[in-house]
Amino acid sequence: MASLFASEPILLNLPDAEILYYPHFFHQKEADVIFEQLANEIPWQQDDIRVFGKIHPQPRLTALFGNEGITYSYSNIKMQPHPWSPLLQKIKSHMENVSNTNFTTVLINQYRDGKDSNGWHADDEKELGVNPIIASVSFGAERTFQLKHNSDKTQKKNIILEHGSLLIMRGTTQHFWKHQIPKTSKAIGSRINLTFRVIK
């Protein structure tokens, strides 16, 4: 597995944020193979979430992998990690090389079609610590990644996350910005997203 590291990532010009985007971090053929492996090998689950007092199935499939004993909680869901697979260890190594960070955990999401989504949120859980770094790599169908500033309503940004792309969020990004993957009425296929993070 030999990644195609972009020599110069795209640095998004956003206030109070440090976000880097590598459109083609993995070669297309390599990304195709990874996508198929993840789709078939990951033990996907669908948890229930509470929204405005009502219980709903989460609008996507998820899985957590990581170092032994390191759980991860968000939206009142507590996930237990599966041990790292050889494929995920290889991807993790690439994420660590480019970000100069030793990740403990990866949260994997599968958006099965345009009806699956992830609402506005920040990756600011207390176990991620101050100024967390998140390395997010995408495979499969392209989806729109939306950002909005918490206090300056004029500051918004949409990014099309491409097959084999890498997005790195670090610095104060999670303090000042929220992000989401909205639903779309377009007929699109599955997207698998891996978000590497450090659980303190």
JSON list of C-alpha atoms in Angstrom, two decimals:
[
{"chain": "A", "resi": 1, "resn": "MET", "atom": "CA", "xyz": [0.00, 0.00, 0.00]},
{"chain": "A", "resi": 2, "resn": "ALA", "atom": "CA", "xyz": [1.82, 3.08, -1.23]},
{"chain": "A", "resi": 3, "resn": "SER", "atom": "CA", "xyz": [-0.06, 6.33, -0.70]},
{"chain": "A", "resi": 4, "resn": "LEU", "atom": "CA", "xyz": [0.13, 9.26, -3.05]},
{"chain": "A", "resi": 5, "resn": "PHE", "atom": "CA", "xyz": [1.05, 12.10, -0.74]},
{"chain": "A", "resi": 6, "resn": "ALA", "atom": "CA", "xyz": [0.16, 15.47, -2.26]},
{"chain": "A", "resi": 7, "resn": "SER", "atom": "CA", "xyz": [3.31, 17.59, -2.13]},
{"chain": "A", "resi": 8, "resn": "GLU", "atom": "CA", "xyz": [1.30, 20.66, -1.15]},
{"chain": "A", "resi": 9, "resn": "PRO", "atom": "CA", "xyz": [-2.05, 20.12, 0.58]},
{"chain": "A", "resi": 10, "resn": "ILE", "atom": "CA", "xyz": [-4.81, 22.68, 0.16]},
{"chain": "A", "resi": 11, "resn": "LEU", "atom": "CA", "xyz": [-4.93, 24.88, 3.27]},
{"chain": "A", "resi": 12, "resn": "LEU", "atom": "CA", "xyz": [-8.45, 26.21, 3.76]},
{"chain": "A", "resi": 13, "resn": "ASN", "atom": "CA", "xyz": [-8.44, 29.93, 4.42]},
{"chain": "A", "resi": 14, "resn": "LEU", "atom": "CA", "xyz": [-10.81, 29.97, 7.39]},
{"chain": "A", "resi": 15, "resn": "PRO", "atom": "CA", "xyz": [-10.53, 32.03, 10.60]},
{"chain": "A", "resi": 16, "resn": "ASP", "atom": "CA", "xyz": [-9.98, 30.21, 13.90]},
{"chain": "A", "resi": 17, "resn": "ALA", "atom": "CA", "xyz": [-9.28, 26.96, 12.06]},
{"chain": "A", "resi": 18, "resn": "GLU", "atom": "CA", "xyz": [-6.46, 24.92, 10.61]},
{"chain": "A", "resi": 19, "resn": "ILE", "atom": "CA", "xyz": [-7.80, 22.53, 7.97]},
{"chain": "A", "resi": 20, "resn": "LEU", "atom": "CA", "xyz": [-5.74, 20.73, 5.32]},
{"chain": "A", "resi": 21, "resn": "TYR", "atom": "CA", "xyz": [-7.22, 18.89, 2.37]},
{"chain": "A", "resi": 22, "resn": "TYR", "atom": "CA", "xyz": [-5.45, 16.30, 0.19]},
{"chain": "A", "resi": 23, "resn": "PRO", "atom": "CA", "xyz": [-7.81, 15.59, -2.76]},
{"chain": "A", "resi": 24, "resn": "HIS", "atom": "CA", "xyz": [-6.03, 12.42, -3.91]},
{"chain": "A", "resi": 25, "resn": "PHE", "atom": "CA", "xyz": [-4.16, 11.02, -0.93]},
{"chain": "A", "resi": 26, "resn": "PHE", "atom": "CA", "xyz": [-4.63, 7.48, -2.25]},
{"chain": "A", "resi": 27, "resn": "HIS", "atom": "CA", "xyz": [-4.39, 6.44, -5.90]},
{"chain": "A", "resi": 28, "resn": "GLN", "atom": "CA", "xyz": [-7.82, 5.63, -7.34]},
{"chain": "A", "resi": 29, "resn": "LYS", "atom": "CA", "xyz": [-7.09, 1.92, -7.86]},
{"chain": "A", "resi": 30, "resn": "GLU", "atom": "CA", "xyz": [-5.72, 1.64, -4.35]},
{"chain": "A", "resi": 31, "resn": "ALA", "atom": "CA", "xyz": [-8.74, 3.50, -2.97]},
{"chain": "A", "resi": 32, "resn": "ASP", "atom": "CA", "xyz": [-11.06, 1.13, -4.89]},
{"chain": "A", "resi": 33, "resn": "VAL", "atom": "CA", "xyz": [-9.45, -1.90, -3.25]},
{"chain": "A", "resi": 34, "resn": "ILE", "atom": "CA", "xyz": [-9.56, -0.35, 0.23]},
{"chain": "A", "resi": 35, "resn": "PHE", "atom": "CA", "xyz": [-13.22, 0.58, -0.17]},
{"chain": "A", "resi": 36, "resn": "GLU", "atom": "CA", "xyz": [-14.21, -2.98, -1.07]},
{"chain": "A", "resi": 37, "resn": "GLN", "atom": "CA", "xyz": [-12.22, -4.44, 1.81]},
{"chain": "A", "resi": 38, "resn": "LEU", "atom": "CA", "xyz": [-13.75, -2.06, 4.33]},
{"chain": "A", "resi": 39, "resn": "ALA", "atom": "CA", "xyz": [-17.28, -2.62, 3.04]},
{"chain": "A", "resi": 40, "resn": "ASN", "atom": "CA", "xyz": [-16.94, -6.38, 3.37]},
{"chain": "A", "resi": 41, "resn": "GLU", "atom": "CA", "xyz": [-14.71, -6.80, 6.42]},
{"chain": "A", "resi": 42, "resn": "ILE", "atom": "CA", "xyz": [-15.85, -4.18, 8.94]},
{"chain": "A", "resi": 43, "resn": "PRO", "atom": "CA", "xyz": [-18.34, -5.43, 11.61]},
{"chain": "A", "resi": 44, "resn": "TRP", "atom": "CA", "xyz": [-20.86, -2.64, 11.02]},
{"chain": "A", "resi": 45, "resn": "GLN", "atom": "CA", "xyz": [-23.41, -1.66, 13.66]},
{"chain": "A", "resi": 46, "resn": "GLN", "atom": "CA", "xyz": [-26.31, 0.79, 13.83]},
{"chain": "A", "resi": 47, "resn": "ASP", "atom": "CA", "xyz": [-26.88, 2.35, 17.23]},
{"chain": "A", "resi": 48, "resn": "ASP", "atom": "CA", "xyz": [-29.93, 4.24, 18.46]},
{"chain": "A", "resi": 49, "resn": "ILE", "atom": "CA", "xyz": [-29.63, 7.94, 19.23]},
{"chain": "A", "resi": 50, "resn": "ARG", "atom": "CA", "xyz": [-31.93, 10.30, 21.14]},
{"chain": "A", "resi": 51, "resn": "VAL", "atom": "CA", "xyz": [-33.04, 13.40, 19.23]},
{"chain": "A", "resi": 52, "resn": "PHE", "atom": "CA", "xyz": [-35.38, 15.86, 20.97]},
{"chain": "A", "resi": 53, "resn": "GLY", "atom": "CA", "xyz": [-36.43, 13.17, 23.42]},
{"chain": "A", "resi": 54, "resn": "LYS", "atom": "CA", "xyz": [-37.18, 10.54, 20.78]},
{"chain": "A", "resi": 55, "resn": "ILE", "atom": "CA", "xyz": [-35.16, 7.42, 19.96]},
{"chain": "A", "resi": 56, "resn": "HIS", "atom": "CA", "xyz": [-34.11, 6.92, 16.33]},
{"chain": "A", "resi": 57, "resn": "PRO", "atom": "CA", "xyz": [-31.69, 4.57, 14.57]},
{"chain": "A", "resi": 58, "resn": "GLN", "atom": "CA", "xyz": [-28.53, 6.46, 13.74]},
{"chain": "A", "resi": 59, "resn": "PRO", "atom": "CA", "xyz": [-28.66, 7.44, 10.02]},
{"chain": "A", "resi": 60, "resn": "ARG", "atom": "CA", "xyz": [-25.45, 5.60, 9.11]},
{"chain": "A", "resi": 61, "resn": "LEU", "atom": "CA", "xyz": [-23.50, 2.49, 10.07]},
{"chain": "A", "resi": 62, "resn": "THR", "atom": "CA", "xyz": [-20.49, 2.71, 12.40]},
{"chain": "A", "resi": 63, "resn": "ALA", "atom": "CA", "xyz": [-17.60, 0.74, 13.87]},
{"chain": "A", "resi": 64, "resn": "LEU", "atom": "CA", "xyz": [-14.81, 1.59, 16.30]},
{"chain": "A", "resi": 65, "resn": "PHE", "atom": "CA", "xyz": [-11.28, 0.23, 16.20]},
{"chain": "A", "resi": 66, "resn": "GLY", "atom": "CA", "xyz": [-8.44, 1.16, 18.51]},
{"chain": "A", "resi": 67, "resn": "ASN", "atom": "CA", "xyz": [-5.99, 0.36, 21.22]},
{"chain": "A", "resi": 68, "resn": "GLU", "atom": "CA", "xyz": [-7.21, -2.12, 23.81]},
{"chain": "A", "resi": 69, "resn": "GLY", "atom": "CA", "xyz": [-9.38, -0.70, 26.56]},
{"chain": "A", "resi": 70, "resn": "ILE", "atom": "CA", "xyz": [-9.87, 2.74, 25.00]},
{"chain": "A", "resi": 71, "resn": "THR", "atom": "CA", "xyz": [-13.60, 3.35, 24.61]},
{"chain": "A", "resi": 72, "resn": "TYR", "atom": "CA", "xyz": [-15.17, 6.32, 22.85]},
{"chain": "A", "resi": 73, "resn": "SER", "atom": "CA", "xyz": [-18.41, 8.10, 23.71]},
{"chain": "A", "resi": 74, "resn": "TYR", "atom": "CA", "xyz": [-20.50, 10.56, 21.71]},
{"chain": "A", "resi": 75, "resn": "SER", "atom": "CA", "xyz": [-24.22, 11.44, 21.55]},
{"chain": "A", "resi": 76, "resn": "ASN", "atom": "CA", "xyz": [-24.84, 9.18, 24.58]},
{"chain": "A", "resi": 77, "resn": "ILE", "atom": "CA", "xyz": [-23.33, 6.22, 22.71]},
{"chain": "A", "resi": 78, "resn": "LYS", "atom": "CA", "xyz": [-20.40, 4.39, 24.29]},
{"chain": "A", "resi": 79, "resn": "MET", "atom": "CA", "xyz": [-18.46, 2.27, 21.81]},
{"chain": "A", "resi": 80, "resn": "GLN", "atom": "CA", "xyz": [-16.02, -0.53, 22.58]},
{"chain": "A", "resi": 81, "resn": "PRO", "atom": "CA", "xyz": [-13.08, -0.82, 20.16]},
{"chain": "A", "resi": 82, "resn": "HIS", "atom": "CA", "xyz": [-12.32, -3.79, 17.96]},
{"chain": "A", "resi": 83, "resn": "PRO", "atom": "CA", "xyz": [-8.59, -4.61, 17.70]},
{"chain": "A", "resi": 84, "resn": "TRP", "atom": "CA", "xyz": [-6.72, -3.05, 14.78]},
{"chain": "A", "resi": 85, "resn": "SER", "atom": "CA", "xyz": [-6.90, -5.08, 11.57]},
{"chain": "A", "resi": 86, "resn": "PRO", "atom": "CA", "xyz": [-3.87, -5.29, 9.24]},
{"chain": "A", "resi": 87, "resn": "LEU", "atom": "CA", "xyz": [-5.61, -3.01, 6.72]},
{"chain": "A", "resi": 88, "resn": "LEU", "atom": "CA", "xyz": [-6.48, -0.38, 9.32]},
{"chain": "A", "resi": 89, "resn": "GLN", "atom": "CA", "xyz": [-2.97, -0.51, 10.75]},
{"chain": "A", "resi": 90, "resn": "LYS", "atom": "CA", "xyz": [-1.56, 0.29, 7.30]},
{"chain": "A", "resi": 91, "resn": "ILE", "atom": "CA", "xyz": [-3.94, 3.18, 6.78]},
{"chain": "A", "resi": 92, "resn": "LYS", "atom": "CA", "xyz": [-3.22, 4.39, 10.33]},
{"chain": "A", "resi": 93, "resn": "SER", "atom": "CA", "xyz": [0.51, 4.40, 9.59]},
{"chain": "A", "resi": 94, "resn": "HIS", "atom": "CA", "xyz": [-0.05, 6.70, 6.60]},
{"chain": "A", "resi": 95, "resn": "MET", "atom": "CA", "xyz": [-2.24, 9.02, 8.70]},
{"chain": "A", "resi": 96, "resn": "GLU", "atom": "CA", "xyz": [0.43, 9.19, 11.40]},
{"chain": "A", "resi": 97, "resn": "ASN", "atom": "CA", "xyz": [3.21, 9.92, 8.94]},
{"chain": "A", "resi": 98, "resn": "VAL", "atom": "CA", "xyz": [1.44, 12.82, 7.28]},
{"chain": "A", "resi": 99, "resn": "SER", "atom": "CA", "xyz": [0.07, 14.31, 10.52]},
{"chain": "A", "resi": 100, "resn": "ASN", "atom": "CA", "xyz": [3.01, 13.52, 12.83]},
{"chain": "A", "resi": 101, "resn": "THR", "atom": "CA", "xyz": [0.53, 12.14, 15.36]},
{"chain": "A", "resi": 102, "resn": "ASN", "atom": "CA", "xyz": [0.16, 8.76, 17.08]},
{"chain": "A", "resi": 103, "resn": "PHE", "atom": "CA", "xyz": [-3.53, 7.90, 16.82]},
{"chain": "A", "resi": 104, "resn": "THR", "atom": "CA", "xyz": [-5.21, 5.60, 19.34]},
{"chain": "A", "resi": 105, "resn": "THR", "atom": "CA", "xyz": [-8.61, 5.19, 17.72]},
{"chain": "A", "resi": 106, "resn": "VAL", "atom": "CA", "xyz": [-10.53, 5.29, 14.45]},
{"chain": "A", "resi": 107, "resn": "LEU", "atom": "CA", "xyz": [-14.29, 5.82, 14.18]},
{"chain": "A", "resi": 108, "resn": "ILE", "atom": "CA", "xyz": [-15.57, 4.44, 10.87]},
{"chain": "A", "resi": 109, "resn": "ASN", "atom": "CA", "xyz": [-18.83, 5.59, 9.28]},
{"chain": "A", "resi": 110, "resn": "GLN", "atom": "CA", "xyz": [-20.65, 4.08, 6.32]},
{"chain": "A", "resi": 111, "resn": "TYR", "atom": "CA", "xyz": [-23.12, 6.33, 4.54]},
{"chain": "A", "resi": 112, "resn": "ARG", "atom": "CA", "xyz": [-25.09, 3.76, 2.58]},
{"chain": "A", "resi": 113, "resn": "ASP", "atom": "CA", "xyz": [-26.80, 6.27, 0.28]},
{"chain": "A", "resi": 114, "resn": "GLY", "atom": "CA", "xyz": [-27.87, 9.92, 0.19]},
{"chain": "A", "resi": 115, "resn": "LYS", "atom": "CA", "xyz": [-30.38, 9.37, 3.00]},
{"chain": "A", "resi": 116, "resn": "ASP", "atom": "CA", "xyz": [-27.59, 8.63, 5.49]},
{"chain": "A", "resi": 117, "resn": "SER", "atom": "CA", "xyz": [-26.10, 11.69, 7.15]},
{"chain": "A", "resi": 118, "resn": "ASN", "atom": "CA", "xyz": [-24.28, 13.19, 10.12]},
{"chain": "A", "resi": 119, "resn": "GLY", "atom": "CA", "xyz": [-25.75, 16.34, 11.67]},
{"chain": "A", "resi": 120, "resn": "TRP", "atom": "CA", "xyz": [-24.01, 19.48, 12.87]},
{"chain": "A", "resi": 121, "resn": "HIS", "atom": "CA", "xyz": [-21.42, 18.73, 15.55]},
{"chain": "A", "resi": 122, "resn": "ALA", "atom": "CA", "xyz": [-17.85, 19.34, 16.67]},
{"chain": "A", "resi": 123, "resn": "ASP", "atom": "CA", "xyz": [-15.37, 16.64, 17.61]},
{"chain": "A", "resi": 124, "resn": "ASP", "atom": "CA", "xyz": [-14.91, 18.20, 21.03]},
{"chain": "A", "resi": 125, "resn": "GLU", "atom": "CA", "xyz": [-15.57, 15.35, 23.46]},
{"chain": "A", "resi": 126, "resn": "LYS", "atom": "CA", "xyz": [-13.52, 15.79, 26.63]},
{"chain": "A", "resi": 127, "resn": "GLU", "atom": "CA", "xyz": [-11.52, 12.60, 26.05]},
{"chain": "A", "resi": 128, "resn": "LEU", "atom": "CA", "xyz": [-10.10, 14.16, 22.87]},
{"chain": "A", "resi": 129, "resn": "GLY", "atom": "CA", "xyz": [-8.39, 16.89, 24.91]},
{"chain": "A", "resi": 130, "resn": "VAL", "atom": "CA", "xyz": [-7.68, 20.50, 23.92]},
{"chain": "A", "resi": 131, "resn": "ASN", "atom": "CA", "xyz": [-7.18, 21.29, 20.23]},
{"chain": "A", "resi": 132, "resn": "PRO", "atom": "CA", "xyz": [-7.62, 17.70, 18.99]},
{"chain": "A", "resi": 133, "resn": "ILE", "atom": "CA", "xyz": [-6.31, 16.60, 15.62]},
{"chain": "A", "resi": 134, "resn": "ILE", "atom": "CA", "xyz": [-8.69, 14.61, 13.43]},
{"chain": "A", "resi": 135, "resn": "ALA", "atom": "CA", "xyz": [-7.48, 12.86, 10.26]},
{"chain": "A", "resi": 136, "resn": "SER", "atom": "CA", "xyz": [-10.46, 11.94, 8.09]},
{"chain": "A", "resi": 137, "resn": "VAL", "atom": "CA", "xyz": [-10.01, 9.77, 4.99]},
{"chain": "A", "resi": 138, "resn": "SER", "atom": "CA", "xyz": [-12.87, 9.04, 2.57]},
{"chain": "A", "resi": 139, "resn": "PHE", "atom": "CA", "xyz": [-13.57, 6.19, 0.15]},
{"chain": "A", "resi": 140, "resn": "GLY", "atom": "CA", "xyz": [-16.48, 5.66, -2.22]},
{"chain": "A", "resi": 141, "resn": "ALA", "atom": "CA", "xyz": [-19.14, 8.13, -3.30]},
{"chain": "A", "resi": 142, "resn": "GLU", "atom": "CA", "xyz": [-18.35, 11.83, -3.04]},
{"chain": "A", "resi": 143, "resn": "ARG", "atom": "CA", "xyz": [-20.25, 13.71, -0.33]},
{"chain": "A", "resi": 144, "resn": "THR", "atom": "CA", "xyz": [-20.45, 17.37, 0.64]},
{"chain": "A", "resi": 145, "resn": "PHE", "atom": "CA", "xyz": [-18.70, 18.28, 3.90]},
{"chain": "A", "resi": 146, "resn": "GLN", "atom": "CA", "xyz": [-20.15, 21.48, 5.34]},
{"chain": "A", "resi": 147, "resn": "LEU", "atom": "CA", "xyz": [-18.51, 23.79, 7.88]},
{"chain": "A", "resi": 148, "resn": "LYS", "atom": "CA", "xyz": [-19.97, 26.75, 9.77]},
{"chain": "A", "resi": 149, "resn": "HIS", "atom": "CA", "xyz": [-18.44, 29.09, 12.35]},
{"chain": "A", "resi": 150, "resn": "ASN", "atom": "CA", "xyz": [-20.04, 29.08, 15.78]},
{"chain": "A", "resi": 151, "resn": "SER", "atom": "CA", "xyz": [-20.32, 32.87, 16.16]},
{"chain": "A", "resi": 152, "resn": "ASP", "atom": "CA", "xyz": [-19.63, 34.44, 12.74]},
{"chain": "A", "resi": 153, "resn": "LYS", "atom": "CA", "xyz": [-22.62, 33.38, 10.66]},
{"chain": "A", "resi": 154, "resn": "THR", "atom": "CA", "xyz": [-20.99, 34.71, 7.48]},
{"chain": "A", "resi": 155, "resn": "GLN", "atom": "CA", "xyz": [-18.24, 32.10, 7.71]},
{"chain": "A", "resi": 156, "resn": "LYS", "atom": "CA", "xyz": [-19.32, 28.91, 5.93]},
{"chain": "A", "resi": 157, "resn": "LYS", "atom": "CA", "xyz": [-17.54, 26.43, 3.70]},
{"chain": "A", "resi": 158, "resn": "ASN", "atom": "CA", "xyz": [-18.54, 23.43, 1.58]},
{"chain": "A", "resi": 159, "resn": "ILE", "atom": "CA", "xyz": [-15.98, 20.83, 0.48]},
{"chain": "A", "resi": 160, "resn": "ILE", "atom": "CA", "xyz": [-16.60, 17.88, -1.82]},
{"chain": "A", "resi": 161, "resn": "LEU", "atom": "CA", "xyz": [-14.80, 14.95, -0.18]},
{"chain": "A", "resi": 162, "resn": "GLU", "atom": "CA", "xyz": [-13.44, 12.85, -3.02]},
{"chain": "A", "resi": 163, "resn": "HIS", "atom": "CA", "xyz": [-12.70, 9.13, -3.26]},
{"chain": "A", "resi": 164, "resn": "GLY", "atom": "CA", "xyz": [-9.31, 8.55, -1.60]},
{"chain": "A", "resi": 165, "resn": "SER", "atom": "CA", "xyz": [-9.10, 12.05, -0.12]},
{"chain": "A", "resi": 166, "resn": "LEU", "atom": "CA", "xyz": [-7.78, 13.12, 3.28]},
{"chain": "A", "resi": 167, "resn": "LEU", "atom": "CA", "xyz": [-9.00, 16.00, 5.44]},
{"chain": "A", "resi": 168, "resn": "ILE", "atom": "CA", "xyz": [-7.03, 17.02, 8.53]},
{"chain": "A", "resi": 169, "resn": "MET", "atom": "CA", "xyz": [-8.59, 19.29, 11.16]},
{"chain": "A", "resi": 170, "resn": "ARG", "atom": "CA", "xyz": [-6.36, 20.58, 13.95]},
{"chain": "A", "resi": 171, "resn": "GLY", "atom": "CA", "xyz": [-5.62, 23.62, 16.11]},
{"chain": "A", "resi": 172, "resn": "THR", "atom": "CA", "xyz": [-8.70, 25.47, 17.39]},
{"chain": "A", "resi": 173, "resn": "THR", "atom": "CA", "xyz": [-10.99, 24.16, 14.63]},
{"chain": "A", "resi": 174, "resn": "GLN", "atom": "CA", "xyz": [-13.27, 22.15, 16.95]},
{"chain": "A", "resi": 175, "resn": "HIS", "atom": "CA", "xyz": [-13.68, 25.09, 19.35]},
{"chain": "A", "resi": 176, "resn": "PHE", "atom": "CA", "xyz": [-14.91, 27.54, 16.74]},
{"chain": "A", "resi": 177, "resn": "TRP", "atom": "CA", "xyz": [-16.47, 25.43, 13.98]},
{"chain": "A", "resi": 178, "resn": "LYS", "atom": "CA", "xyz": [-19.10, 22.75, 13.50]},
{"chain": "A", "resi": 179, "resn": "HIS", "atom": "CA", "xyz": [-19.33, 20.37, 10.56]},
{"chain": "A", "resi": 180, "resn": "GLN", "atom": "CA", "xyz": [-21.81, 17.94, 9.01]},
{"chain": "A", "resi": 181, "resn": "ILE", "atom": "CA", "xyz": [-22.51, 15.55, 6.15]},
{"chain": "A", "resi": 182, "resn": "PRO", "atom": "CA", "xyz": [-26.04, 16.52, 5.04]},
{"chain": "A", "resi": 183, "resn": "LYS", "atom": "CA", "xyz": [-28.56, 14.29, 3.35]},
{"chain": "A", "resi": 184, "resn": "THR", "atom": "CA", "xyz": [-28.84, 14.52, -0.44]},
{"chain": "A", "resi": 185, "resn": "SER", "atom": "CA", "xyz": [-31.63, 13.62, -2.82]},
{"chain": "A", "resi": 186, "resn": "LYS", "atom": "CA", "xyz": [-29.10, 12.57, -5.46]},
{"chain": "A", "resi": 187, "resn": "ALA", "atom": "CA", "xyz": [-28.91, 8.88, -6.30]},
{"chain": "A", "resi": 188, "resn": "ILE", "atom": "CA", "xyz": [-25.45, 8.07, -4.96]},
{"chain": "A", "resi": 189, "resn": "GLY", "atom": "CA", "xyz": [-23.64, 5.01, -3.72]},
{"chain": "A", "resi": 190, "resn": "SER", "atom": "CA", "xyz": [-21.98, 4.19, -0.43]},
{"chain": "A", "resi": 191, "resn": "ARG", "atom": "CA", "xyz": [-19.24, 6.27, 1.19]},
{"chain": "A", "resi": 192, "resn": "ILE", "atom": "CA", "xyz": [-16.94, 5.00, 3.93]},
{"chain": "A", "resi": 193, "resn": "ASN", "atom": "CA", "xyz": [-15.17, 7.53, 6.13]},
{"chain": "A", "resi": 194, "resn": "LEU", "atom": "CA", "xyz": [-12.44, 6.82, 8.68]},
{"chain": "A", "resi": 195, "resn": "THR", "atom": "CA", "xyz": [-11.79, 9.47, 11.33]},
{"chain": "A", "resi": 196, "resn": "PHE", "atom": "CA", "xyz": [-8.55, 8.89, 13.22]},
{"chain": "A", "resi": 197, "resn": "ARG", "atom": "CA", "xyz": [-8.24, 10.53, 16.61]},
{"chain": "A", "resi": 198, "resn": "VAL", "atom": "CA", "xyz": [-6.33, 10.48, 19.90]},
{"chain": "A", "resi": 199, "resn": "ILE", "atom": "CA", "xyz": [-8.25, 9.47, 23.02]},
{"chain": "A", "resi": 200, "resn": "LYS", "atom": "CA", "xyz": [-6.52, 10.89, 26.08]}
]
